[in-house]
mmCIF file with all atom_site columns, C-alpha atoms and ligand atoms in Angstrom:
data_model
loop_
_atom_site.group_PDB
_atom_site.id
_atom_site.type_symbol
_atom_site.label_atom_id
_atom_site.label_alt_id
_atom_site.label_comp_id
_atom_site.label_asym_id
_atom_site.label_entity_id
_atom_site.label_seq_id
_atom_site.pdbx_PDB_ins_code
_atom_site.Cartn_x
_atom_site.Cartn_y
_atom_site.Cartn_z
_atom_site.occupancy
_atom_site.B_iso_or_equiv
_atom_site.pdbx_formal_charge
_atom_site.auth_seq_id
_atom_site.auth_comp_id
_atom_site.auth_asym_id
_atom_site.auth_atom_id
_atom_site.pdbx_PDB_model_num
ATOM   1   C CA . MET V 1 1   ? 0.000   0.000  0.000  1.00 83.00 ? 1   MET V CA 1
ATOM   2   C CA . VAL V 1 2   ? 1.265   3.480  -0.853 1.00 93.00 ? 2   VAL V CA 1
ATOM   3   C CA . LYS V 1 3   ? 0.750   5.446  2.318  1.00 97.00 ? 3   LYS V CA 1
ATOM   4   C CA . LYS V 1 4   ? -0.179  9.131  2.441  1.00 97.00 ? 4   LYS V CA 1
ATOM   5   C CA . ASN V 1 5   ? 1.946   11.512 4.481  1.00 98.00 ? 5   ASN V CA 1
ATOM   6   C CA . ALA V 1 6   ? 0.388   13.132 7.522  1.00 98.00 ? 6   ALA V CA 1
ATOM   7   C CA . CYS V 1 7   ? 1.261   15.842 10.021 1.00 98.00 ? 7   CYS V CA 1
ATOM   8   C CA . VAL V 1 8   ? -0.088  15.745 13.590 1.00 98.00 ? 8   VAL V CA 1
ATOM   9   C CA . PHE V 1 9   ? -0.652  18.900 15.670 1.00 98.00 ? 9   PHE V CA 1
ATOM   10  C CA . ILE V 1 10  ? -0.455  18.604 19.450 1.00 98.00 ? 10  ILE V CA 1
ATOM   11  C CA . SER V 1 11  ? -0.371  20.803 22.539 1.00 98.00 ? 11  SER V CA 1
ATOM   12  C CA . GLY V 1 12  ? -0.401  18.358 25.429 1.00 98.00 ? 12  GLY V CA 1
ATOM   13  C CA . ALA V 1 13  ? 0.059   14.772 26.557 1.00 98.00 ? 13  ALA V CA 1
ATOM   14  C CA . GLY V 1 14  ? -0.074  13.325 23.062 1.00 98.00 ? 14  GLY V CA 1
ATOM   15  C CA . THR V 1 15  ? -1.857  10.097 23.934 1.00 98.00 ? 15  THR V CA 1
ATOM   16  C CA . ASN V 1 16  ? -3.838  10.311 20.685 1.00 98.00 ? 16  ASN V CA 1
ATOM   17  C CA . LEU V 1 17  ? -0.588  10.930 18.832 1.00 98.00 ? 17  LEU V CA 1
ATOM   18  C CA . LYS V 1 18  ? 0.794   7.789  20.429 1.00 98.00 ? 18  LYS V CA 1
ATOM   19  C CA . ALA V 1 19  ? -2.187  5.743  19.258 1.00 98.00 ? 19  ALA V CA 1
ATOM   20  C CA . LEU V 1 20  ? -1.793  7.148  15.732 1.00 98.00 ? 20  LEU V CA 1
ATOM   21  C CA . LEU V 1 21  ? 1.931   6.411  15.709 1.00 98.00 ? 21  LEU V CA 1
ATOM   22  C CA . LYS V 1 22  ? 1.200   2.827  16.691 1.00 98.00 ? 22  LYS V CA 1
ATOM   23  C CA . SER V 1 23  ? -1.457  2.450  13.988 1.00 98.00 ? 23  SER V CA 1
ATOM   24  C CA . SER V 1 24  ? 0.826   4.010  11.400 1.00 98.00 ? 24  SER V CA 1
ATOM   25  C CA . ARG V 1 25  ? 3.342   1.252  12.005 1.00 96.00 ? 25  ARG V CA 1
ATOM   26  C CA . GLU V 1 26  ? 0.854   -1.276 10.628 1.00 97.00 ? 26  GLU V CA 1
ATOM   27  C CA . TYR V 1 27  ? 1.535   -2.030 6.988  1.00 95.00 ? 27  TYR V CA 1
ATOM   28  C CA . ASN V 1 28  ? -2.085  -1.601 5.879  1.00 95.00 ? 28  ASN V CA 1
ATOM   29  C CA . PHE V 1 29  ? -2.764  1.660  7.764  1.00 98.00 ? 29  PHE V CA 1
ATOM   30  C CA . PRO V 1 30  ? -3.214  4.401  5.126  1.00 98.00 ? 30  PRO V CA 1
ATOM   31  C CA . ILE V 1 31  ? -0.892  7.073  6.565  1.00 98.00 ? 31  ILE V CA 1
ATOM   32  C CA . ASN V 1 32  ? 2.621   7.630  7.796  1.00 98.00 ? 32  ASN V CA 1
ATOM   33  C CA . ILE V 1 33  ? 3.232   10.377 10.307 1.00 98.00 ? 33  ILE V CA 1
ATOM   34  C CA . ASN V 1 34  ? 6.054   12.449 8.869  1.00 98.00 ? 34  ASN V CA 1
ATOM   35  C CA . TYR V 1 35  ? 5.830   15.633 10.854 1.00 98.00 ? 35  TYR V CA 1
ATOM   36  C CA . ILE V 1 36  ? 4.658   16.767 14.285 1.00 98.00 ? 36  ILE V CA 1
ATOM   37  C CA . ILE V 1 37  ? 3.817   20.345 15.244 1.00 98.00 ? 37  ILE V CA 1
ATOM   38  C CA . SER V 1 38  ? 3.281   21.717 18.722 1.00 98.00 ? 38  SER V CA 1
ATOM   39  C CA . ASN V 1 39  ? 2.422   25.284 19.651 1.00 97.00 ? 39  ASN V CA 1
ATOM   40  C CA . THR V 1 40  ? 4.322   24.821 22.920 1.00 98.00 ? 40  THR V CA 1
ATOM   41  C CA . LYS V 1 41  ? 7.587   23.217 23.894 1.00 97.00 ? 41  LYS V CA 1
ATOM   42  C CA . GLN V 1 42  ? 5.931   22.028 27.123 1.00 98.00 ? 42  GLN V CA 1
ATOM   43  C CA . ALA V 1 43  ? 3.821   19.470 25.236 1.00 98.00 ? 43  ALA V CA 1
ATOM   44  C CA . LYS V 1 44  ? 4.661   16.063 26.691 1.00 98.00 ? 44  LYS V CA 1
ATOM   45  C CA . GLY V 1 45  ? 3.744   14.531 23.362 1.00 98.00 ? 45  GLY V CA 1
ATOM   46  C CA . LEU V 1 46  ? 6.965   15.910 21.871 1.00 98.00 ? 46  LEU V CA 1
ATOM   47  C CA . LYS V 1 47  ? 8.798   13.104 23.670 1.00 98.00 ? 47  LYS V CA 1
ATOM   48  C CA . LEU V 1 48  ? 7.032   10.707 21.330 1.00 98.00 ? 48  LEU V CA 1
ATOM   49  C CA . ALA V 1 49  ? 8.340   12.596 18.310 1.00 98.00 ? 49  ALA V CA 1
ATOM   50  C CA . LYS V 1 50  ? 11.854  12.009 19.617 1.00 97.00 ? 50  LYS V CA 1
ATOM   51  C CA . LEU V 1 51  ? 11.153  8.395  20.549 1.00 97.00 ? 51  LEU V CA 1
ATOM   52  C CA . TYR V 1 52  ? 9.710   7.571  17.132 1.00 96.00 ? 52  TYR V CA 1
ATOM   53  C CA . LYS V 1 53  ? 12.311  9.766  15.381 1.00 97.00 ? 53  LYS V CA 1
ATOM   54  C CA . ILE V 1 54  ? 9.700   11.885 13.623 1.00 98.00 ? 54  ILE V CA 1
ATOM   55  C CA . PRO V 1 55  ? 10.692  15.441 12.612 1.00 98.00 ? 55  PRO V CA 1
ATOM   56  C CA . PHE V 1 56  ? 8.929   17.963 14.827 1.00 98.00 ? 56  PHE V CA 1
ATOM   57  C CA . ARG V 1 57  ? 8.717   21.718 15.356 1.00 98.00 ? 57  ARG V CA 1
ATOM   58  C CA . VAL V 1 58  ? 7.442   23.993 18.061 1.00 98.00 ? 58  VAL V CA 1
ATOM   59  C CA . LEU V 1 59  ? 5.758   26.730 16.073 1.00 97.00 ? 59  LEU V CA 1
ATOM   60  C CA . ASP V 1 60  ? 3.432   29.612 16.702 1.00 95.00 ? 60  ASP V CA 1
ATOM   61  C CA . LEU V 1 61  ? 1.392   29.488 13.521 1.00 95.00 ? 61  LEU V CA 1
ATOM   62  C CA . ASN V 1 62  ? -0.122  32.878 14.238 1.00 89.00 ? 62  ASN V CA 1
ATOM   63  C CA . LYS V 1 63  ? 3.165   34.402 13.101 1.00 91.00 ? 63  LYS V CA 1
ATOM   64  C CA . THR V 1 64  ? 3.293   34.981 9.349  1.00 91.00 ? 64  THR V CA 1
ATOM   65  C CA . ALA V 1 65  ? 6.975   34.057 9.040  1.00 93.00 ? 65  ALA V CA 1
ATOM   66  C CA . ASN V 1 66  ? 6.332   30.705 10.765 1.00 94.00 ? 66  ASN V CA 1
ATOM   67  C CA . LEU V 1 67  ? 3.379   30.065 8.527  1.00 95.00 ? 67  LEU V CA 1
ATOM   68  C CA . GLU V 1 68  ? 5.457   30.554 5.384  1.00 95.00 ? 68  GLU V CA 1
ATOM   69  C CA . PHE V 1 69  ? 8.090   28.166 6.732  1.00 96.00 ? 69  PHE V CA 1
ATOM   70  C CA . PHE V 1 70  ? 5.441   25.638 7.718  1.00 97.00 ? 70  PHE V CA 1
ATOM   71  C CA . PHE V 1 71  ? 3.702   25.573 4.337  1.00 97.00 ? 71  PHE V CA 1
ATOM   72  C CA . LYS V 1 72  ? 7.041   25.090 2.598  1.00 97.00 ? 72  LYS V CA 1
ATOM   73  C CA . GLU V 1 73  ? 7.761   22.148 4.869  1.00 97.00 ? 73  GLU V CA 1
ATOM   74  C CA . LEU V 1 74  ? 4.356   20.645 4.107  1.00 98.00 ? 74  LEU V CA 1
ATOM   75  C CA . GLN V 1 75  ? 5.086   20.826 0.400  1.00 97.00 ? 75  GLN V CA 1
ATOM   76  C CA . LYS V 1 76  ? 8.531   19.322 0.789  1.00 98.00 ? 76  LYS V CA 1
ATOM   77  C CA . LYS V 1 77  ? 7.143   16.498 2.898  1.00 98.00 ? 77  LYS V CA 1
ATOM   78  C CA . LYS V 1 78  ? 4.132   16.008 0.591  1.00 98.00 ? 78  LYS V CA 1
ATOM   79  C CA . ILE V 1 79  ? 1.713   16.153 3.513  1.00 98.00 ? 79  ILE V CA 1
ATOM   80  C CA . SER V 1 80  ? -1.844  15.373 2.480  1.00 97.00 ? 80  SER V CA 1
ATOM   81  C CA . LEU V 1 81  ? -3.539  15.131 5.881  1.00 98.00 ? 81  LEU V CA 1
ATOM   82  C CA . ILE V 1 82  ? -3.337  17.193 9.060  1.00 98.00 ? 82  ILE V CA 1
ATOM   83  C CA . CYS V 1 83  ? -4.604  15.518 12.238 1.00 98.00 ? 83  CYS V CA 1
ATOM   84  C CA . LEU V 1 84  ? -5.299  17.744 15.217 1.00 98.00 ? 84  LEU V CA 1
ATOM   85  C CA . ALA V 1 85  ? -4.762  15.721 18.378 1.00 98.00 ? 85  ALA V CA 1
ATOM   86  C CA . GLY V 1 86  ? -5.350  17.887 21.414 1.00 98.00 ? 86  GLY V CA 1
ATOM   87  C CA . TYR V 1 87  ? -4.180  21.011 19.574 1.00 98.00 ? 87  TYR V CA 1
ATOM   88  C CA . MET V 1 88  ? -5.313  23.995 21.630 1.00 95.00 ? 88  MET V CA 1
ATOM   89  C CA . ARG V 1 89  ? -5.285  26.655 18.926 1.00 94.00 ? 89  ARG V CA 1
ATOM   90  C CA . ILE V 1 90  ? -7.975  27.494 16.411 1.00 93.00 ? 90  ILE V CA 1
ATOM   91  C CA . LEU V 1 91  ? -6.939  27.318 12.761 1.00 94.00 ? 91  LEU V CA 1
ATOM   92  C CA . ASN V 1 92  ? -8.213  30.294 10.844 1.00 91.00 ? 92  ASN V CA 1
ATOM   93  C CA . LYS V 1 93  ? -9.985  30.326 7.492  1.00 92.00 ? 93  LYS V CA 1
ATOM   94  C CA . ASN V 1 94  ? -6.840  31.400 5.600  1.00 93.00 ? 94  ASN V CA 1
ATOM   95  C CA . PHE V 1 95  ? -4.887  28.479 6.978  1.00 95.00 ? 95  PHE V CA 1
ATOM   96  C CA . ILE V 1 96  ? -7.622  25.991 6.093  1.00 96.00 ? 96  ILE V CA 1
ATOM   97  C CA . ASN V 1 97  ? -8.046  27.386 2.564  1.00 95.00 ? 97  ASN V CA 1
ATOM   98  C CA . ARG V 1 98  ? -4.335  27.514 1.959  1.00 96.00 ? 98  ARG V CA 1
ATOM   99  C CA . PHE V 1 99  ? -3.764  23.883 2.969  1.00 96.00 ? 99  PHE V CA 1
ATOM   100 C CA . ASN V 1 100 ? -6.651  22.865 0.748  1.00 92.00 ? 100 ASN V CA 1
ATOM   101 C CA . LYS V 1 101 ? -6.449  19.211 1.815  1.00 95.00 ? 101 LYS V CA 1
ATOM   102 C CA . LYS V 1 102 ? -8.013  17.245 4.634  1.00 97.00 ? 102 LYS V CA 1
ATOM   103 C CA . ILE V 1 103 ? -7.734  18.525 8.207  1.00 98.00 ? 103 ILE V CA 1
ATOM   104 C CA . ILE V 1 104 ? -9.381  16.417 10.905 1.00 98.00 ? 104 ILE V CA 1
ATOM   105 C CA . ASN V 1 105 ? -9.836  16.741 14.655 1.00 98.00 ? 105 ASN V CA 1
ATOM   106 C CA . ILE V 1 106 ? -10.827 14.546 17.572 1.00 98.00 ? 106 ILE V CA 1
ATOM   107 C CA . HIS V 1 107 ? -13.159 16.010 20.170 1.00 98.00 ? 107 HIS V CA 1
ATOM   108 C CA . PRO V 1 108 ? -14.158 14.518 23.539 1.00 98.00 ? 108 PRO V CA 1
ATOM   109 C CA . SER V 1 109 ? -17.951 14.711 23.234 1.00 98.00 ? 109 SER V CA 1
ATOM   110 C CA . LEU V 1 110 ? -20.715 13.538 20.957 1.00 98.00 ? 110 LEU V CA 1
ATOM   111 C CA . LEU V 1 111 ? -20.822 16.544 18.652 1.00 98.00 ? 111 LEU V CA 1
ATOM   112 C CA . PRO V 1 112 ? -22.768 18.744 18.039 1.00 98.00 ? 112 PRO V CA 1
ATOM   113 C CA . LYS V 1 113 ? -23.222 18.558 21.815 1.00 98.00 ? 113 LYS V CA 1
ATOM   114 C CA . TYR V 1 114 ? -20.564 20.153 24.030 1.00 98.00 ? 114 TYR V CA 1
ATOM   115 C CA . LYS V 1 115 ? -18.305 21.980 21.628 1.00 98.00 ? 115 LYS V CA 1
ATOM   116 C CA . GLY V 1 116 ? -15.252 23.711 23.072 1.00 97.00 ? 116 GLY V CA 1
ATOM   117 C CA . LEU V 1 117 ? -13.486 23.045 26.350 1.00 97.00 ? 117 LEU V CA 1
ATOM   118 C CA . ASP V 1 118 ? -14.453 21.351 29.623 1.00 98.00 ? 118 ASP V CA 1
ATOM   119 C CA . THR V 1 119 ? -16.645 18.726 28.028 1.00 98.00 ? 119 THR V CA 1
ATOM   120 C CA . PHE V 1 120 ? -16.490 16.198 30.873 1.00 98.00 ? 120 PHE V CA 1
ATOM   121 C CA . ARG V 1 121 ? -17.525 18.747 33.505 1.00 98.00 ? 121 ARG V CA 1
ATOM   122 C CA . LYS V 1 122 ? -20.408 19.995 31.363 1.00 98.00 ? 122 LYS V CA 1
ATOM   123 C CA . VAL V 1 123 ? -21.604 16.482 30.540 1.00 98.00 ? 123 VAL V CA 1
ATOM   124 C CA . LEU V 1 124 ? -21.682 15.530 34.249 1.00 98.00 ? 124 LEU V CA 1
ATOM   125 C CA . LYS V 1 125 ? -23.356 18.782 35.238 1.00 98.00 ? 125 LYS V CA 1
ATOM   126 C CA . ASN V 1 126 ? -26.146 18.088 32.756 1.00 98.00 ? 126 ASN V CA 1
ATOM   127 C CA . ASN V 1 127 ? -26.652 14.536 34.060 1.00 98.00 ? 127 ASN V CA 1
ATOM   128 C CA . GLU V 1 128 ? -26.076 13.042 30.643 1.00 98.00 ? 128 GLU V CA 1
ATOM   129 C CA . LYS V 1 129 ? -26.342 9.286  30.424 1.00 98.00 ? 129 LYS V CA 1
ATOM   130 C CA . LEU V 1 130 ? -24.207 9.050  27.311 1.00 98.00 ? 130 LEU V CA 1
ATOM   131 C CA . THR V 1 131 ? -21.133 10.760 26.023 1.00 98.00 ? 131 THR V CA 1
ATOM   132 C CA . GLY V 1 132 ? -18.183 9.848  23.823 1.00 98.00 ? 132 GLY V CA 1
ATOM   133 C CA . CYS V 1 133 ? -15.925 11.245 21.172 1.00 98.00 ? 133 CYS V CA 1
ATOM   134 C CA . THR V 1 134 ? -16.226 12.563 17.639 1.00 98.00 ? 134 THR V CA 1
ATOM   135 C CA . VAL V 1 135 ? -13.791 12.736 14.749 1.00 98.00 ? 135 VAL V CA 1
ATOM   136 C CA . HIS V 1 136 ? -14.675 15.502 12.307 1.00 98.00 ? 136 HIS V CA 1
ATOM   137 C CA . TYR V 1 137 ? -13.309 17.590 9.465  1.00 98.00 ? 137 TYR V CA 1
ATOM   138 C CA . VAL V 1 138 ? -12.071 21.008 10.525 1.00 97.00 ? 138 VAL V CA 1
ATOM   139 C CA . ASN V 1 139 ? -13.748 24.101 9.163  1.00 94.00 ? 139 ASN V CA 1
ATOM   140 C CA . ASN V 1 140 ? -13.491 27.691 10.348 1.00 89.00 ? 140 ASN V CA 1
ATOM   141 C CA . ARG V 1 141 ? -16.095 27.245 13.088 1.00 92.00 ? 141 ARG V CA 1
ATOM   142 C CA . LEU V 1 142 ? -15.128 25.575 16.351 1.00 94.00 ? 142 LEU V CA 1
ATOM   143 C CA . ASP V 1 143 ? -15.851 21.816 16.426 1.00 96.00 ? 143 ASP V CA 1
ATOM   144 C CA . SER V 1 144 ? -18.422 22.223 13.662 1.00 96.00 ? 144 SER V CA 1
ATOM   145 C CA . GLY V 1 145 ? -17.060 20.482 10.558 1.00 97.00 ? 145 GLY V CA 1
ATOM   146 C CA . LYS V 1 146 ? -18.583 17.413 8.914  1.00 98.00 ? 146 LYS V CA 1
ATOM   147 C CA . ILE V 1 147 ? -18.623 14.424 11.251 1.00 98.00 ? 147 ILE V CA 1
ATOM   148 C CA . ILE V 1 148 ? -16.640 11.353 10.249 1.00 98.00 ? 148 ILE V CA 1
ATOM   149 C CA . LEU V 1 149 ? -17.227 9.024  13.174 1.00 98.00 ? 149 LEU V CA 1
ATOM   150 C CA . LYS V 1 150 ? -18.530 8.997  16.753 1.00 98.00 ? 150 LYS V CA 1
ATOM   151 C CA . LYS V 1 151 ? -18.050 6.475  19.537 1.00 98.00 ? 151 LYS V CA 1
ATOM   152 C CA . LYS V 1 152 ? -20.281 6.352  22.615 1.00 98.00 ? 152 LYS V CA 1
ATOM   153 C CA . ILE V 1 153 ? -19.773 5.436  26.224 1.00 98.00 ? 153 ILE V CA 1
ATOM   154 C CA . PHE V 1 154 ? -22.370 5.076  28.975 1.00 98.00 ? 154 PHE V CA 1
ATOM   155 C CA . ILE V 1 155 ? -21.972 7.293  32.004 1.00 98.00 ? 155 ILE V CA 1
ATOM   156 C CA . GLU V 1 156 ? -22.339 5.595  35.377 1.00 98.00 ? 156 GLU V CA 1
ATOM   157 C CA . SER V 1 157 ? -23.416 7.341  38.579 1.00 97.00 ? 157 SER V CA 1
ATOM   158 C CA . SER V 1 158 ? -19.950 6.694  39.998 1.00 98.00 ? 158 SER V CA 1
ATOM   159 C CA . ASP V 1 159 ? -18.218 8.509  37.132 1.00 98.00 ? 159 ASP V CA 1
ATOM   160 C CA . ASN V 1 160 ? -16.315 11.743 37.677 1.00 98.00 ? 160 ASN V CA 1
ATOM   161 C CA . GLU V 1 161 ? -14.320 13.931 35.265 1.00 98.00 ? 161 GLU V CA 1
ATOM   162 C CA . LYS V 1 162 ? -11.258 11.752 35.620 1.00 98.00 ? 162 LYS V CA 1
ATOM   163 C CA . THR V 1 163 ? -12.976 8.413  34.992 1.00 98.00 ? 163 THR V CA 1
ATOM   164 C CA . LEU V 1 164 ? -14.930 9.879  32.089 1.00 98.00 ? 164 LEU V CA 1
ATOM   165 C CA . LYS V 1 165 ? -11.761 11.196 30.516 1.00 98.00 ? 165 LYS V CA 1
ATOM   166 C CA . THR V 1 166 ? -10.147 7.767  30.780 1.00 98.00 ? 166 THR V CA 1
ATOM   167 C CA . LYS V 1 167 ? -13.157 6.045  29.244 1.00 98.00 ? 167 LYS V CA 1
ATOM   168 C CA . VAL V 1 168 ? -13.634 8.583  26.468 1.00 98.00 ? 168 VAL V CA 1
ATOM   169 C CA . GLN V 1 169 ? -9.963  8.678  25.575 1.00 98.00 ? 169 GLN V CA 1
ATOM   170 C CA . ALA V 1 170 ? -9.828  4.882  25.301 1.00 98.00 ? 170 ALA V CA 1
ATOM   171 C CA . LYS V 1 171 ? -12.548 5.243  22.640 1.00 98.00 ? 171 LYS V CA 1
ATOM   172 C CA . GLU V 1 172 ? -10.703 8.138  20.996 1.00 98.00 ? 172 GLU V CA 1
ATOM   173 C CA . TYR V 1 173 ? -7.648  6.082  20.199 1.00 98.00 ? 173 TYR V CA 1
ATOM   174 C CA . ARG V 1 174 ? -9.709  3.622  18.164 1.00 98.00 ? 174 ARG V CA 1
ATOM   175 C CA . ALA V 1 175 ? -11.997 6.263  16.709 1.00 98.00 ? 175 ALA V CA 1
ATOM   176 C CA . TYR V 1 176 ? -9.124  8.301  15.288 1.00 98.00 ? 176 TYR V CA 1
ATOM   177 C CA . SER V 1 177 ? -7.464  5.375  13.561 1.00 98.00 ? 177 SER V CA 1
ATOM   178 C CA . GLU V 1 178 ? -10.764 4.008  12.250 1.00 98.00 ? 178 GLU V CA 1
ATOM   179 C CA . SER V 1 179 ? -11.661 7.433  10.861 1.00 98.00 ? 179 SER V CA 1
ATOM   180 C CA . ILE V 1 180 ? -8.393  7.675  8.974  1.00 98.00 ? 180 ILE V CA 1
ATOM   181 C CA . ILE V 1 181 ? -8.943  4.235  7.513  1.00 98.00 ? 181 ILE V CA 1
ATOM   182 C CA . SER V 1 182 ? -12.459 5.256  6.437  1.00 97.00 ? 182 SER V CA 1
ATOM   183 C CA . ILE V 1 183 ? -11.242 8.509  4.841  1.00 97.00 ? 183 ILE V CA 1
ATOM   184 C CA . PHE V 1 184 ? -8.760  6.728  2.581  1.00 95.00 ? 184 PHE V CA 1
ATOM   185 C CA . ARG V 1 185 ? -10.822 3.615  1.855  1.00 88.00 ? 185 ARG V CA 1
HETATM 186 C C1 . GRF M 2 .   ? -8.279  14.543 23.699 1.00 60.88 ? 201 GRF M C1 1
HETATM 187 O O1 . GRF M 2 .   ? -9.207  14.174 24.671 1.00 60.88 ? 201 GRF M O1 1
HETATM 188 C C2 . GRF M 2 .   ? -8.985  15.150 22.501 1.00 60.88 ? 201 GRF M C2 1
HETATM 189 O O2 . GRF M 2 .   ? -10.290 14.738 22.356 1.00 60.88 ? 201 GRF M O2 1
HETATM 190 C C3 . GRF M 2 .   ? -8.976  16.621 22.814 1.00 60.88 ? 201 GRF M C3 1
HETATM 191 O O3 . GRF M 2 .   ? -7.796  16.858 23.519 1.00 60.88 ? 201 GRF M O3 1
HETATM 192 C C4 . GRF M 2 .   ? -7.395  15.667 24.194 1.00 60.88 ? 201 GRF M C4 1
HETATM 193 C C5 . GRF M 2 .   ? -5.958  15.467 23.846 1.00 60.88 ? 201 GRF M C5 1
HETATM 194 O O4 . GRF M 2 .   ? -5.345  14.469 24.593 1.00 60.88 ? 201 GRF M O4 1
HETATM 195 N N1 . GRF M 2 .   ? -9.110  17.380 21.595 1.00 60.88 ? 201 GRF M N1 1
HETATM 196 P P1 . GRF M 2 .   ? -3.929  13.896 24.168 1.00 60.88 ? 201 GRF M P1 1
HETATM 197 O O5 . GRF M 2 .   ? -2.964  15.065 24.108 1.00 60.88 ? 201 GRF M O5 1
HETATM 198 O O6 . GRF M 2 .   ? -4.083  13.213 22.861 1.00 60.88 ? 201 GRF M O6 1
HETATM 199 O O7 . GRF M 2 .   ? -3.575  12.953 25.285 1.00 60.88 ? 201 GRF M O7 1
#
């Protein structure tokens, strides 16, 4: 299989990045991860870039000079997919139009419910019985692009933000890889 080249954007722990790196090692997974971007050097996920020997950059993409550099790199590396994995910045319309290829994101709720931050707290506060995660295309409105895949979990009365996060993230790791397979099928 000829794999597509992908770039993953992170800001934090990078557990979704880890799951994607593992999937990408499988011969029939449709992408390789060739580039990792973080907006902060504090992102723990950058350790994975080093471990897996994937080129990475800490870049503030709000700066025009960085943006020019970044788009040149994307061309050189023939990147045809950007995966946001816990990336805490919003990509603006110009960025999305300029890339002109697929950009996808994973979000810890069943969209369109609970866009934005603090999903676990909001879900518990509203006594929801179900929550989960959603993989979607990125457009210029927050967590609003076309949905690719959702996975559900049931909320138990004993759940708190921490247990929910663990349960939802376990679903995320599979959801993200399955979505990428479905995109390139
Ligand atoms: C995930 O829960 C994802 O849904 C959200 O940010 C979190 C990132 O976690 N967008 P990690 O950095 O992949 O561990």
